[in-house]
């Protein structure tokens, strides 16, 4: 049976080596697509994109239409003494005309006029077109918005990388629990077979009763360990399904090559923490604050704008050449003194940049340390797996020998039991160290930001 089992495992390994990344990557893709935190970050990214479009729109002219209508009665008036000024003149003219040109129409007598100041039945409607010509605030704000988009994009990638690491670690932990169940099930079959054999020996008077009692005790112990392993598997499955946003009882596809501890561990130990998005995010923050500093320094630059009004205004809703008008204007705004607030803003921006520079240096050192520590842990984990493999081989050989001797009556039951326990513990240790090595590699992959997020 053992040669057939070995061939079967090798066959499965050959078929699934290429599929291992597909199974896990499919789960990673599902997790990224379904994760609510990433959805929230994408919403923020979309908001930043709209903010950039808003900032870009400030470069273009703004067009608005305004209209108002006024109808008033009463209120203040202005008296115009038309009669007092013109009637004496008209009287003299009438006298002269009566002598020189008899029959000429006489100039009328005029009354004084009182005009209401508030316009009555008056409208004013116009299109206003305004455009900035010189405005440093618009230019710097546009650059800041672009960098904020890049920061948000980095934030999304950071969330994705953390999620990828968590999904992979959870998957390896789940396989570790599944493998432990398989080992305990095999051990349970062995101790139950041992119990059956011991029962026959006791019945035939060839073995003492305490051996049978010990066999039953071993069965109970293995069953308890198996129950604990099954509970661990359930919890691991629930957490894994939670990460990929699926029901907790969803079936998880098992990679048989990984389950059989047959897939070779990677040898990639490159240290590339400089490409971590956390560092890029800090560098972008420094760039944004440099833009803020330049904006504050540019407060002395005057703002120049132009506008034109095209409209019509008249009483009684008249619209003709006399009512139509245009109004062209140029604005100039130059802040000469504002209580030194601009100076203090510049100093604050410089201090913020200095703080970010220090934070960037510290973060870079932290990331390098994390990458180095992850690499060392992975190397140690691989060595542990190699040692555990050798220990399992030796333990299985010893168990096979003791099993044969015990069946032939050449070994004590305590010797057989010790060999069986050693083989079970060795298999468990090998499985634990194998998946621990994969977990350490995942942590190294995260520390180096080497997983290709763009393909997900």
XYZ file of C-alpha atoms in Angstrom:
456
model
C 0.000 0.000 0.000
C 2.781 2.445 0.814
C 4.342 2.417 -2.747
C 0.894 2.937 -4.282
C 0.198 5.805 -1.903
C 3.545 7.399 -2.748
C 2.839 7.148 -6.486
C -0.615 8.652 -5.937
C 0.796 11.621 -3.996
C 3.464 12.224 -6.626
C 0.860 12.118 -9.375
C -1.332 14.602 -7.561
C 1.694 16.809 -6.939
C 2.645 16.795 -10.613
C -0.866 17.715 -11.677
C -1.369 20.442 -9.065
C 2.019 22.185 -8.900
C 0.946 24.527 -11.662
C -2.564 24.747 -10.240
C -1.487 25.700 -6.735
C -1.121 29.353 -7.572
C -4.369 29.230 -9.524
C -6.371 27.931 -6.552
C -4.916 30.420 -4.119
C -4.893 33.289 -6.619
C -8.540 32.661 -7.407
C -9.320 33.035 -3.719
C -7.177 36.174 -3.577
C -9.086 37.644 -6.526
C -12.393 36.811 -4.859
C -11.253 38.430 -1.637
C -10.121 41.620 -3.374
C -13.323 41.803 -5.431
C -15.625 41.214 -2.446
C -13.845 43.034 0.374
C -15.906 45.901 1.773
C -12.903 47.848 3.087
C -11.402 47.953 -0.404
C -14.776 49.060 -1.764
C -14.707 51.955 0.707
C -11.206 52.903 -0.380
C -12.299 52.782 -4.021
C -15.152 55.151 -3.192
C -12.629 57.548 -1.670
C -10.463 57.206 -4.777
C -13.443 58.006 -6.996
C -14.150 61.046 -4.828
C -10.540 62.204 -5.285
C -10.893 61.842 -9.064
C -13.969 64.063 -9.027
C -12.132 66.565 -6.835
C -9.377 66.741 -9.487
C -11.974 67.355 -12.203
C -13.426 70.106 -10.036
C -9.977 71.701 -9.678
C -9.422 71.425 -13.448
C -12.730 73.163 -14.106
C -11.448 76.303 -12.357
C -9.141 76.948 -15.330
C -12.121 77.387 -17.666
C -14.448 80.411 -17.935
C -17.563 80.450 -15.791
C -20.847 81.493 -17.399
C -23.901 82.516 -15.418
C -27.235 84.129 -16.197
C -28.709 86.686 -13.811
C -32.018 88.513 -14.005
C -34.001 90.789 -11.713
C -37.227 92.719 -11.946
C -38.241 95.757 -9.868
C -41.623 97.387 -9.499
C -41.996 100.122 -6.881
C -44.298 102.915 -5.833
C -43.601 105.656 -3.358
C -40.433 106.193 -1.500
C -37.838 108.850 -2.084
C -38.191 111.262 -4.985
C -36.021 113.868 -6.653
C -37.572 117.239 -7.609
C -36.538 118.675 -10.969
C -37.596 122.404 -11.313
C -38.198 122.240 -15.025
C -41.009 124.849 -14.945
C -39.052 127.297 -12.808
C -36.096 127.076 -15.172
C -37.810 126.993 -18.548
C -41.055 129.009 -18.154
C -39.305 132.456 -17.998
C -37.379 131.573 -21.106
C -40.517 130.399 -22.900
C -42.365 133.592 -21.956
C -39.624 135.764 -23.452
C -39.565 133.673 -26.589
C -43.325 133.882 -26.922
C -43.178 137.706 -26.640
C -40.437 137.939 -29.248
C -42.229 135.613 -31.635
C -45.512 137.516 -31.243
C -43.754 140.698 -32.462
C -41.566 139.209 -35.137
C -43.728 136.363 -36.358
C -47.342 136.802 -35.389
C -49.274 133.553 -35.341
C -46.279 131.419 -34.339
C -47.270 128.677 -31.821
C -46.439 129.584 -28.305
C -44.165 127.591 -26.063
C -46.194 125.860 -23.338
C -45.975 126.509 -19.688
C -44.154 123.653 -17.954
C -44.690 122.305 -14.485
C -41.986 121.245 -12.099
C -41.287 117.459 -12.129
C -40.937 115.051 -9.167
C -39.303 111.722 -10.190
C -39.447 108.553 -8.049
C -35.975 107.180 -7.248
C -37.070 103.520 -7.041
C -37.481 102.177 -10.583
C -40.946 101.032 -11.552
C -41.638 98.045 -13.834
C -37.889 97.729 -14.516
C -35.921 94.606 -15.513
C -32.232 93.801 -15.843
C -31.132 90.464 -17.390
C -27.593 89.557 -18.419
C -25.073 86.763 -19.045
C -21.898 87.065 -17.001
C -18.696 85.429 -18.298
C -15.702 85.411 -15.919
C -12.272 83.861 -16.270
C -9.152 83.899 -14.104
C -6.029 85.149 -15.856
C -3.487 84.939 -13.035
C -4.318 82.874 -9.927
C -1.533 80.868 -8.264
C -3.990 79.230 -5.874
C -5.752 77.442 -8.752
C -2.501 76.079 -10.179
C -1.151 74.746 -6.884
C -4.537 73.359 -5.843
C -4.689 71.400 -9.109
C -1.274 69.839 -8.435
C -2.244 68.976 -4.867
C -5.403 67.189 -6.057
C -3.370 65.099 -8.520
C -0.986 63.994 -5.776
C -3.896 63.218 -3.460
C -5.236 60.818 -6.087
C -1.874 59.041 -6.164
C -1.939 58.818 -2.365
C -5.407 57.274 -2.422
C -4.313 54.817 -5.103
C -1.445 53.775 -2.829
C -3.902 53.427 0.043
C -5.997 51.016 -2.035
C -2.907 48.945 -2.888
C -1.891 48.840 0.799
C -5.311 47.470 1.727
C -5.052 44.896 -1.054
C -1.597 43.726 0.037
C -2.717 43.293 3.624
C -5.766 41.386 2.459
C -3.661 39.130 0.207
C -1.378 38.315 3.128
C -4.311 37.598 5.436
C -6.023 35.359 2.853
C -2.871 33.358 2.197
C -2.055 32.953 5.887
C -5.648 31.900 6.599
C -5.541 29.378 3.745
C -2.290 27.845 4.986
C -3.678 27.725 8.518
C -6.765 25.946 7.218
C -4.638 23.385 5.340
C -2.544 22.914 8.469
C -5.704 22.012 10.394
C -6.895 19.685 7.605
C -3.512 17.963 7.560
C -3.560 17.586 11.335
C -6.968 15.889 11.110
C -5.593 13.444 8.541
C -2.644 12.624 10.806
C -4.883 12.128 13.846
C -7.280 9.973 11.824
C -4.379 7.771 10.762
C -3.173 7.612 14.348
C -6.697 6.742 15.506
C -6.879 3.877 13.041
C -3.556 2.576 14.328
C -4.510 2.744 18.012
C -7.868 1.124 17.307
C -6.091 -1.674 15.445
C -3.721 -1.946 18.402
C -6.722 -2.117 20.741
C -8.253 -4.900 18.642
C -5.006 -6.883 18.662
C -4.545 -6.399 22.404
C -8.112 -7.483 23.043
C -7.417 -10.766 21.268
C -4.167 -11.213 23.170
C -5.928 -10.632 26.487
C -8.703 -13.025 25.499
C -6.110 -15.683 24.676
C -4.212 -15.027 27.878
C -1.122 -13.810 26.050
C -1.201 -10.248 27.385
C -2.058 -8.600 30.677
C -5.186 -6.475 31.139
C -3.346 -3.189 31.740
C -2.122 -3.241 28.120
C -5.714 -3.237 26.928
C -6.566 -0.429 29.323
C -3.637 1.579 27.981
C -4.831 0.965 24.421
C -8.300 2.277 25.259
C -6.740 5.292 26.938
C -4.748 6.034 23.792
C -7.907 5.807 21.693
C -9.644 8.328 23.932
C -6.644 10.661 23.829
C -6.399 10.571 20.040
C -10.153 11.101 19.708
C -9.901 14.201 21.916
C -7.008 15.517 19.839
C -8.986 14.804 16.671
C -11.990 16.717 18.011
C -9.764 19.655 18.861
C -8.240 19.574 15.366
C -11.700 19.509 13.771
C -12.735 22.515 15.849
C -9.580 24.337 14.741
C -10.449 23.494 11.146
C -13.962 24.939 11.528
C -12.633 28.161 13.008
C -9.951 28.440 10.316
C -12.549 27.855 7.583
C -14.904 30.460 9.065
C -12.138 33.064 9.219
C -10.970 32.295 5.683
C -14.508 32.593 4.296
C -14.921 35.829 6.235
C -11.854 37.268 4.484
C -13.211 36.428 1.031
C -16.705 37.610 2.076
C -18.437 34.243 1.742
C -20.763 32.356 4.101
C -18.767 30.777 6.916
C -19.823 27.261 5.978
C -18.773 27.605 2.323
C -16.665 24.758 0.970
C -12.968 25.512 0.568
C -11.071 24.005 -2.358
C -7.996 22.186 -1.101
C -4.673 22.234 -2.914
C -3.624 18.592 -2.746
C 0.046 19.357 -3.366
C 0.160 21.702 -0.402
C -1.876 19.321 1.727
C 0.591 16.520 1.033
C 3.519 18.796 2.005
C 4.899 18.035 -1.440
C 5.270 21.487 -3.013
C 8.787 22.894 -2.857
C 9.234 26.057 -0.820
C 10.393 29.116 -2.829
C 13.967 30.328 -2.683
C 13.216 34.038 -3.257
C 14.868 36.037 -0.482
C 15.183 39.394 -2.238
C 14.919 42.431 0.028
C 13.055 45.187 -1.822
C 11.275 47.181 0.857
C 11.966 50.425 -1.060
C 8.961 49.719 -3.282
C 6.548 49.506 -0.374
C 3.473 51.672 -0.958
C 3.670 52.958 2.616
C 6.957 54.656 1.731
C 5.566 56.010 -1.536
C 2.609 57.413 0.384
C 4.908 59.331 2.730
C 6.929 60.688 -0.192
C 3.714 61.896 -1.809
C 2.724 63.553 1.476
C 6.049 65.414 1.421
C 5.387 66.483 -2.168
C 1.889 67.722 -1.299
C 3.215 69.752 1.619
C 5.884 71.252 -0.635
C 3.048 72.369 -2.914
C 1.244 73.851 0.096
C 4.458 75.658 1.034
C 4.767 77.075 -2.498
C 1.112 78.118 -2.376
C 1.633 79.983 0.886
C 4.757 81.673 -0.505
C 2.782 82.739 -3.575
C 0.280 84.714 -1.492
C 1.958 87.946 -2.654
C 1.232 87.135 -6.306
C -1.719 89.272 -7.420
C -4.896 87.712 -8.753
C -6.046 89.014 -12.103
C -9.343 88.150 -13.703
C -11.607 89.378 -16.489
C -15.352 89.429 -16.906
C -17.950 90.613 -19.391
C -21.682 91.151 -18.935
C -24.004 90.883 -21.936
C -27.579 91.878 -21.194
C -30.537 94.166 -21.472
C -32.221 96.553 -19.045
C -35.276 98.757 -19.504
C -38.722 99.574 -18.196
C -41.977 97.997 -19.354
C -40.050 94.960 -20.681
C -38.723 96.831 -23.657
C -36.006 95.068 -25.651
C -34.289 97.102 -28.323
C -30.971 98.591 -29.248
C -31.311 101.146 -26.466
C -31.873 98.498 -23.809
C -29.059 96.143 -24.801
C -25.636 96.662 -23.255
C -22.271 95.060 -22.488
C -20.027 95.647 -19.521
C -16.360 94.627 -19.700
C -14.238 94.524 -16.582
C -10.777 93.482 -15.352
C -10.159 92.749 -11.660
C -6.839 93.090 -9.848
C -6.484 91.786 -6.294
C -3.137 92.179 -4.552
C -2.800 91.345 -0.862
C -0.180 93.690 0.567
C -0.569 92.995 4.284
C -2.623 90.451 6.223
C -1.224 90.597 9.720
C 1.743 88.297 8.836
C -0.634 85.334 8.585
C 0.984 84.252 5.317
C 4.420 84.271 6.964
C 3.186 82.012 9.747
C 1.526 79.673 7.248
C 4.872 79.297 5.468
C 6.611 78.457 8.735
C 3.957 75.860 9.607
C 4.292 74.238 6.175
C 8.084 74.040 6.571
C 7.738 72.353 9.968
C 5.233 69.874 8.525
C 7.701 69.005 5.747
C 10.509 68.515 8.265
C 8.279 66.226 10.332
C 7.335 64.176 7.260
C 10.983 63.891 6.222
C 11.859 62.496 9.640
C 8.866 60.160 9.532
C 9.889 58.946 6.063
C 13.433 58.144 7.195
C 12.136 56.274 10.232
C 9.562 54.376 8.156
C 12.222 53.393 5.624
C 14.384 52.011 8.419
C 11.385 50.144 9.868
C 10.473 48.612 6.518
C 14.058 47.484 5.913
C 14.136 45.903 9.357
C 10.796 44.175 8.707
C 12.041 42.788 5.384
C 15.282 41.569 6.934
C 13.454 39.979 9.877
C 10.949 38.305 7.550
C 13.773 36.902 5.423
C 15.578 35.499 8.468
C 12.352 33.983 9.779
C 11.680 32.332 6.444
C 15.182 30.844 6.262
C 14.770 29.496 9.797
C 11.327 28.086 8.948
C 12.729 26.263 5.912
C 15.491 24.779 8.039
C 12.945 23.681 10.630
C 10.922 21.976 7.919
C 14.002 20.198 6.602
C 14.854 18.953 10.105
C 11.241 17.910 10.757
C 11.248 15.935 7.498
C 14.323 14.001 8.573
C 12.809 13.392 12.006
C 9.594 12.089 10.450
C 11.489 9.705 8.182
C 13.441 8.341 11.127
C 10.330 8.105 13.322
C 8.341 6.268 10.638
C 11.160 3.798 10.089
C 11.431 3.200 13.825
C 7.654 2.790 14.137
C 7.595 0.296 11.258
C 10.305 -1.726 12.961
C 8.624 -1.652 16.395
C 5.231 -2.486 14.881
C 6.692 -5.574 13.254
C 8.501 -6.622 16.439
C 5.427 -6.075 18.591
C 3.266 -8.191 16.301
C 5.892 -10.911 16.508
C 6.018 -10.663 20.308
C 9.591 -9.347 20.334
C 8.834 -5.876 21.757
C 6.909 -4.540 24.719
C 3.710 -2.632 24.210
C 5.218 0.439 25.860
C 7.987 0.395 23.235
C 5.422 0.075 20.441
C 3.332 2.887 21.942
C 6.341 5.157 22.254
C 7.265 4.542 18.602
C 3.704 5.235 17.499
C 3.526 8.497 19.476
C 6.873 9.585 18.099
C 5.757 8.953 14.514
C 2.516 10.900 15.039
C 4.302 13.826 16.660
C 6.943 13.805 13.917
C 4.272 13.914 11.197
C 2.489 16.724 12.984
C 5.723 18.639 13.431
C 6.577 18.249 9.768
C 3.153 19.519 8.734
C 3.324 22.430 11.168
C 6.789 23.493 10.071
C 5.814 23.139 6.396
C 2.826 25.454 6.613
C 4.649 27.749 9.002
C 7.319 28.112 6.333
C 4.647 29.075 3.788
C 3.241 31.579 6.245
C 6.701 33.071 6.793
C 7.168 33.267 3.035
C 3.855 35.128 2.765
C 5.071 37.577 5.392
C 8.307 38.009 3.454
C 6.292 38.564 0.290
C 4.331 41.273 2.108
C 7.479 42.859 3.547
C 8.987 43.045 0.050
C 5.701 44.088 -1.638
C 6.586 41.460 -4.229
C 3.104 40.108 -4.890
C 1.833 41.432 -8.236
C -1.259 43.350 -7.169
C -1.845 44.698 -10.702
C -2.767 41.233 -11.932
C -5.540 40.905 -9.375
